[in-house]
Short mmCIF file of C-alpha atoms in Angstrom, two decimals:
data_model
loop_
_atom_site.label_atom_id
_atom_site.label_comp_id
_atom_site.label_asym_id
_atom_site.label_seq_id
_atom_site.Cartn_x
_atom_site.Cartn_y
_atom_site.Cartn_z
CA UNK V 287 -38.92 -67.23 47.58
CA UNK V 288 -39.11 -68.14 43.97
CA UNK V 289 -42.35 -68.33 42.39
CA UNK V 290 -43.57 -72.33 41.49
CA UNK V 291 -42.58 -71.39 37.93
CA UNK V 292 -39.02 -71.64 38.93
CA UNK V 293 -39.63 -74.97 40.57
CA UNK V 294 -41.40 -76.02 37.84
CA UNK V 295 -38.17 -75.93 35.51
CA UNK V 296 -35.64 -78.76 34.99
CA UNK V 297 -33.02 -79.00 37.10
CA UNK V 298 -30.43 -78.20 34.91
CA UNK V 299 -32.44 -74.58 33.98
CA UNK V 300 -32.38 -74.05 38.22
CA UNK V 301 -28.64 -74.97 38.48
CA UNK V 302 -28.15 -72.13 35.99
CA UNK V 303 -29.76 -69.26 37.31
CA UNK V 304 -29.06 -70.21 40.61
CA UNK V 305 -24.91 -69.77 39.67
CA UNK V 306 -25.88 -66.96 37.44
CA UNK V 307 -27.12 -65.42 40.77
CA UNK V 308 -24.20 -66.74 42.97
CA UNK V 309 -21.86 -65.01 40.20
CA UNK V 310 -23.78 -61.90 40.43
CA UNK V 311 -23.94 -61.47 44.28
CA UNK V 312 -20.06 -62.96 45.19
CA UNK V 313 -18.31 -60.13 43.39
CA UNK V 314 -20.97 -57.23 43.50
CA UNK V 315 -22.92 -56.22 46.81
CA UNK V 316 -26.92 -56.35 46.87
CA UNK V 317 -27.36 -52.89 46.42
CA UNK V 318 -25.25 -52.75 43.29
CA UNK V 319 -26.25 -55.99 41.63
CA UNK V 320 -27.77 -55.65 38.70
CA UNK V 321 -30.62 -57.95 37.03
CA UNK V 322 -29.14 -57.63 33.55
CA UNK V 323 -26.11 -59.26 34.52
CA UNK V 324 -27.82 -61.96 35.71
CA UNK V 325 -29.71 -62.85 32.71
CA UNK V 326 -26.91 -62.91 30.87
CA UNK V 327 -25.19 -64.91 32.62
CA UNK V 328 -28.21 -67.31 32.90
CA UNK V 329 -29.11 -67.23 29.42
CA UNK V 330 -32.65 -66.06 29.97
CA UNK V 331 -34.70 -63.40 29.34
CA UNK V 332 -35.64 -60.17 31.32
CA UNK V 333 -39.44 -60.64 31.76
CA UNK V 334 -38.53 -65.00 32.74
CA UNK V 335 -36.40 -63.62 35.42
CA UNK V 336 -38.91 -61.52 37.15
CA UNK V 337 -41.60 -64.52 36.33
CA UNK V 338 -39.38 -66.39 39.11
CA UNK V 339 -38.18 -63.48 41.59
CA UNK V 340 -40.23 -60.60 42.14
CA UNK V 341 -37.06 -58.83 42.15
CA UNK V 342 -33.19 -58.42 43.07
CA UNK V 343 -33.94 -58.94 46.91
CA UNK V 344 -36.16 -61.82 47.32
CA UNK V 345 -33.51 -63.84 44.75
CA UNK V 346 -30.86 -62.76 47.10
CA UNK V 347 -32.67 -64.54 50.11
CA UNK V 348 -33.71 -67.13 48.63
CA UNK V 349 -29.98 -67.83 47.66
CA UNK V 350 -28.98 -67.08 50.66
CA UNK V 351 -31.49 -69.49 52.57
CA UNK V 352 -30.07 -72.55 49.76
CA UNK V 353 -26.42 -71.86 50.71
CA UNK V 354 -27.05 -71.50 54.76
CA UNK V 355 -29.16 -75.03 54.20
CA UNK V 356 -26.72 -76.82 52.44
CA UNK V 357 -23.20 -75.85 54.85
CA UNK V 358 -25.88 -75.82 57.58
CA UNK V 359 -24.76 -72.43 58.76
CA UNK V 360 -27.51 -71.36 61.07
CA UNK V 361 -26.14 -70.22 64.18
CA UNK V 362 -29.04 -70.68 66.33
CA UNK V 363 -28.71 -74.45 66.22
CA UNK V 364 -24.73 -73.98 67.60
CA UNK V 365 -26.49 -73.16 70.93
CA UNK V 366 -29.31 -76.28 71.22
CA UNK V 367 -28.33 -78.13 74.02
CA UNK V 368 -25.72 -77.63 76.95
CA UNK V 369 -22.00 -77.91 74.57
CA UNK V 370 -18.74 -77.09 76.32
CA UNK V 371 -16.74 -74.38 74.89
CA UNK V 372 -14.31 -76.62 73.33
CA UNK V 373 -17.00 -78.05 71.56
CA UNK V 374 -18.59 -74.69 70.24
CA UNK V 375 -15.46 -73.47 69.22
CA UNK V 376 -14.81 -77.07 67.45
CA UNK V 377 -17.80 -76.44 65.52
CA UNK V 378 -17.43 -72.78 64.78
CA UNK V 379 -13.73 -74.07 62.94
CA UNK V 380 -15.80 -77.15 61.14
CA UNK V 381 -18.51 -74.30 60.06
CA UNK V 382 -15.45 -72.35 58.90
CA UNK V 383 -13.54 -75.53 57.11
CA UNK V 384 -17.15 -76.05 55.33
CA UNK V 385 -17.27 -72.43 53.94
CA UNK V 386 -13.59 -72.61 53.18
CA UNK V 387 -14.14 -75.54 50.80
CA UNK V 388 -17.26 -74.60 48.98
CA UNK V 389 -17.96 -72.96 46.09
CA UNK V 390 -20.03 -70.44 48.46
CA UNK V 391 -16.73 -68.63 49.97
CA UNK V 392 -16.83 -65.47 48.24
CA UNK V 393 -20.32 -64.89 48.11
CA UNK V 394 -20.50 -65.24 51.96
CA UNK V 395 -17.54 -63.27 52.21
CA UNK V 396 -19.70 -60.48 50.56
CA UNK V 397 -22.74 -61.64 52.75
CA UNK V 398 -20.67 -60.37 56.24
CA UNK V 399 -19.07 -57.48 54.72
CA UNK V 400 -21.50 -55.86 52.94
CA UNK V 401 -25.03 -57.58 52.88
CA UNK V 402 -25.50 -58.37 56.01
CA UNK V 403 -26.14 -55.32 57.58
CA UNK V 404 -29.27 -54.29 55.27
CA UNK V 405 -30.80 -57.65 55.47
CA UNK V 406 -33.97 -58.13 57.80
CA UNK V 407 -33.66 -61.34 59.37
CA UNK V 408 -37.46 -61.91 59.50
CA UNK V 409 -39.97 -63.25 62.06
CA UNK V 410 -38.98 -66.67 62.07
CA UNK V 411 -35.04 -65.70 63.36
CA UNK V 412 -36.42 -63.25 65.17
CA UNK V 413 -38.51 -65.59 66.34
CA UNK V 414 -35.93 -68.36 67.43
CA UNK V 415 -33.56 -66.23 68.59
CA UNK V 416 -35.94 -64.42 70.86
CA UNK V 417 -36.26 -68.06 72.34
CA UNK V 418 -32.78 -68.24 73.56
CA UNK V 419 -31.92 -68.11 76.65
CA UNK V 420 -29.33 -64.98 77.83
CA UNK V 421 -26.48 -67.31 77.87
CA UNK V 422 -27.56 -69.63 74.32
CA UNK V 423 -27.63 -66.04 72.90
CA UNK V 424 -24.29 -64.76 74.14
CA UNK V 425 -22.88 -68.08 72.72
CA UNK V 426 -24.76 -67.61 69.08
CA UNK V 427 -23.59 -63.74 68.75
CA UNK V 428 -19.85 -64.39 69.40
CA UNK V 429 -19.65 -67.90 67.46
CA UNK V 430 -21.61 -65.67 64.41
CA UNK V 431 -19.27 -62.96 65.28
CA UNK V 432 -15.77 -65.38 65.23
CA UNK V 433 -17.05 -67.31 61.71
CA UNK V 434 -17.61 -63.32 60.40
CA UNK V 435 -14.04 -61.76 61.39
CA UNK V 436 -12.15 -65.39 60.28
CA UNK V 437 -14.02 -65.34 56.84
CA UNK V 438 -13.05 -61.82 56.53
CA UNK V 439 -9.21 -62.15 58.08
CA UNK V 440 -7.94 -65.16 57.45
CA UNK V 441 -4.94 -65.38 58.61
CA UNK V 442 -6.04 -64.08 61.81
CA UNK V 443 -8.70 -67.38 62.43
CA UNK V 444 -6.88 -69.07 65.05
CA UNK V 445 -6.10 -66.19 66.96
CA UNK V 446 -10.11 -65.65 66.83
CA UNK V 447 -10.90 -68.98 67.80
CA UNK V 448 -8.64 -69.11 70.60
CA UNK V 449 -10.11 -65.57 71.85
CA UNK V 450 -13.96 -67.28 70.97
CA UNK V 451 -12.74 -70.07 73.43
CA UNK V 452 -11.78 -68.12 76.11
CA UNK V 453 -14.77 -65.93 76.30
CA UNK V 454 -16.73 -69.20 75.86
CA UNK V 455 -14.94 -70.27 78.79
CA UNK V 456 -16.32 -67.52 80.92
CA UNK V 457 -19.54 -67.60 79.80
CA UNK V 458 -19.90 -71.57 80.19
CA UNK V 459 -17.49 -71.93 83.05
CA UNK V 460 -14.25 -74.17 81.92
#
């Protein structure tokens, strides 16, 4: 989370890092992101940078958090409530139609194929998703799963949304 300096700034000196930072992390992964690139894209100096991020990590996540917020891409909230699997795979297609069209597209496309993996997820997922039932979690993994591979493959999304609806179909009943 950035420090209440950051917040603190104008919101034309937020918009900037915060591109300088989507920049950074949609065409290098986290682990070879640098800081320097950053600031010059931003315009700022080392020591500000590091006044609002303790480091490369928690601006990464806090990124992160701002872009799953604003295409409201948590998959946890796909499995509130009793849907039918035409309607989970409907939204897992609207998810994907949101990422397609946003300025966020190859930043998440780095997120799944590299970043991902050495994220921790932290309590609070951990948390919620512990709360799920056996079947609301099945239904979260392979609609997370489906918006991953048709993000990464392309031309192969309807064949993985038809594939998410049948196995949504067995696991729902339809």
């Amino acid at each position: 989370m950035p420090s209440s300096t950051f917040f603190h700034l104008n919101e034309t000196k937020q918009l900037n890092i915060k591109e300088a930072l989507l920049s950074e992390f949609s065409h290098h992964s986290l682990a070879n992101a640098q800081v320097a690139r950053i600031i010059k894209t931003a315009g700022i100096a080392r020591g500000t940078f590091y006044k609002y991020f303790p480091n490369l990590l928690d601006a990464y996540q806090w990124l992160l958090g701002v872009i799953m917020g604003e295409l409201q891409l948590h998959p946890q909230k796909l499995v509130q409530g009793n849907g039918t699997s035409q309607e989970y795979r409907e939204a897992v297609h609207q998810l994907i139609l949101r990422i397609n069209n946003s300025e966020y597209i190859d930043f998440l496309k780095m997120y799944y194929v590299t970043n991902e993996g050495i994220l921790d997820s932290g309590d609070t997922n951990r948390h919620m998703i512990a709360q799920l039932n056996s079947q609301q979690w099945a239904i979260m993994v392979l609609c997370h799963q489906a918006i991953k591979e048709s993000l990464i493959t392309p031309l192969r999304q309807v064949g993985i949304e038809k594939r998410l609806g049948e196995a949504l179909d067995k696991i729902i009943g339809g």
